[in-house]
Amino acid sequence: MRSSGGWLSIVGLALGALVVGWAHTSMGGDLRIFAQPEALAVVFGGTAAALLVSFPGRALRGALAGVRDLLQRPAPLETLVPAFIGYARKARRQGLAAVERDIEQMGDTFLARALSLAVSGLPVQVVREAIEIDARVIAEREEERAQVLEAAAGYAPTLGIVGAVLGLMRVMQHFSSSAGVG
């Protein structure tokens, strides 16, 4: 299920972090233990390095743009049908020129292109085919963006384990005898 504009995702992440922090401190833990620059460098730097090796720069830039777009999504999809009904009524009452003026103010390039094709006077079949081609291109672009983010979601936990092992190795270096390990 999609959140509206991505803000619920941010709230969810913040709430998750707060719950983990609360649980840790309620058991006597210190939150400063989480602020280890080396561990953050292993996880985030290692994930970035793995992504650089796995994907071309174009795909990485696209994934970053996709995350930005997700957080700035102007309107939920539920508003599209009423918007199109409004455009149809406006075109019928005031003519296609009135709808053309609205196209310039539209923030969504796909919808702007669809409306501009619709008011251009082209045959309906040509408009439909052009919009379907645009939709397929956008879907392929979004799929590539999703693959980058899915890969990052797979690399980060693995590198977190690597960071934990490195931390354990550092702790083990401080023991001079095997009796101290127990």
CSV table of C-alpha atoms in Angstrom, one decimal, residues 45-110:
chain,number,residue,atom,x,y,z
A,45,GLY,CA,29.9,3.6,2.2
A,46,GLY,CA,29.9,-0.1,1.5
A,47,THR,CA,26.3,0.1,0.1
A,48,ALA,CA,27.3,3.0,-2.1
A,49,ALA,CA,30.4,1.2,-3.3
A,50,ALA,CA,28.3,-1.9,-4.1
A,51,LEU,CA,25.8,0.1,-6.0
A,52,LEU,CA,28.5,1.9,-8.0
A,53,VAL,CA,29.8,-1.5,-9.1
A,54,SER,CA,26.4,-2.9,-9.8
A,55,PHE,CA,24.7,-0.1,-11.8
A,56,PRO,CA,25.5,2.6,-14.3
A,57,GLY,CA,25.6,6.2,-13.1
A,58,ARG,CA,22.4,6.9,-15.0
A,59,ALA,CA,20.5,4.3,-13.0
A,60,LEU,CA,21.9,5.6,-9.7
A,61,ARG,CA,20.9,9.2,-10.5
A,62,GLY,CA,17.5,8.0,-11.6
A,63,ALA,CA,17.0,6.1,-8.3
A,64,LEU,CA,17.9,9.3,-6.3
A,65,ALA,CA,15.5,11.3,-8.5
A,66,GLY,CA,12.9,8.7,-7.8
A,67,VAL,CA,13.3,8.9,-4.1
A,68,ARG,CA,13.1,12.7,-4.3
A,69,ASP,CA,10.0,12.5,-6.5
A,70,LEU,CA,8.4,10.1,-4.1
A,71,LEU,CA,8.8,12.5,-1.2
A,72,GLN,CA,7.5,15.4,-3.3
A,73,ARG,CA,4.6,13.7,-5.0
A,74,PRO,CA,2.1,16.5,-5.6
A,75,ALA,CA,-1.2,14.6,-5.6
A,76,PRO,CA,-2.4,11.1,-4.8
A,77,LEU,CA,-3.7,9.0,-7.7
A,78,GLU,CA,-7.2,9.2,-6.4
A,79,THR,CA,-7.4,12.8,-7.6
A,80,LEU,CA,-6.8,11.9,-11.2
A,81,VAL,CA,-10.3,10.8,-12.2
A,82,PRO,CA,-12.0,13.9,-10.8
A,83,ALA,CA,-9.3,16.0,-12.5
A,84,PHE,CA,-9.9,14.4,-15.9
A,85,ILE,CA,-13.7,14.8,-15.5
A,86,GLY,CA,-13.1,18.5,-14.7
A,87,TYR,CA,-10.9,18.8,-17.9
A,88,ALA,CA,-13.6,17.1,-20.0
A,89,ARG,CA,-16.3,19.5,-18.6
A,90,LYS,CA,-14.1,22.5,-19.2
A,91,ALA,CA,-13.3,21.4,-22.8
A,92,ARG,CA,-17.0,20.9,-23.5
A,93,ARG,CA,-18.1,24.2,-22.0
A,94,GLN,CA,-15.2,26.5,-22.8
A,95,GLY,CA,-13.4,24.7,-25.6
A,96,LEU,CA,-10.1,23.0,-26.0
A,97,ALA,CA,-8.2,26.3,-25.7
A,98,ALA,CA,-9.2,26.6,-22.0
A,99,VAL,CA,-7.7,23.1,-21.3
A,100,GLU,CA,-4.5,24.0,-23.2
A,101,ARG,CA,-4.0,26.9,-20.7
A,102,ASP,CA,-4.2,24.4,-17.8
A,103,ILE,CA,-1.5,22.2,-19.4
A,104,GLU,CA,1.2,24.8,-18.9
A,105,GLN,CA,0.5,24.9,-15.2
A,106,MET,CA,0.4,21.1,-14.7
A,107,GLY,CA,3.3,19.7,-12.7
A,108,ASP,CA,3.1,16.1,-14.0
A,109,THR,CA,4.8,15.8,-17.4
A,110,PHE,CA,3.0,12.6,-18.3
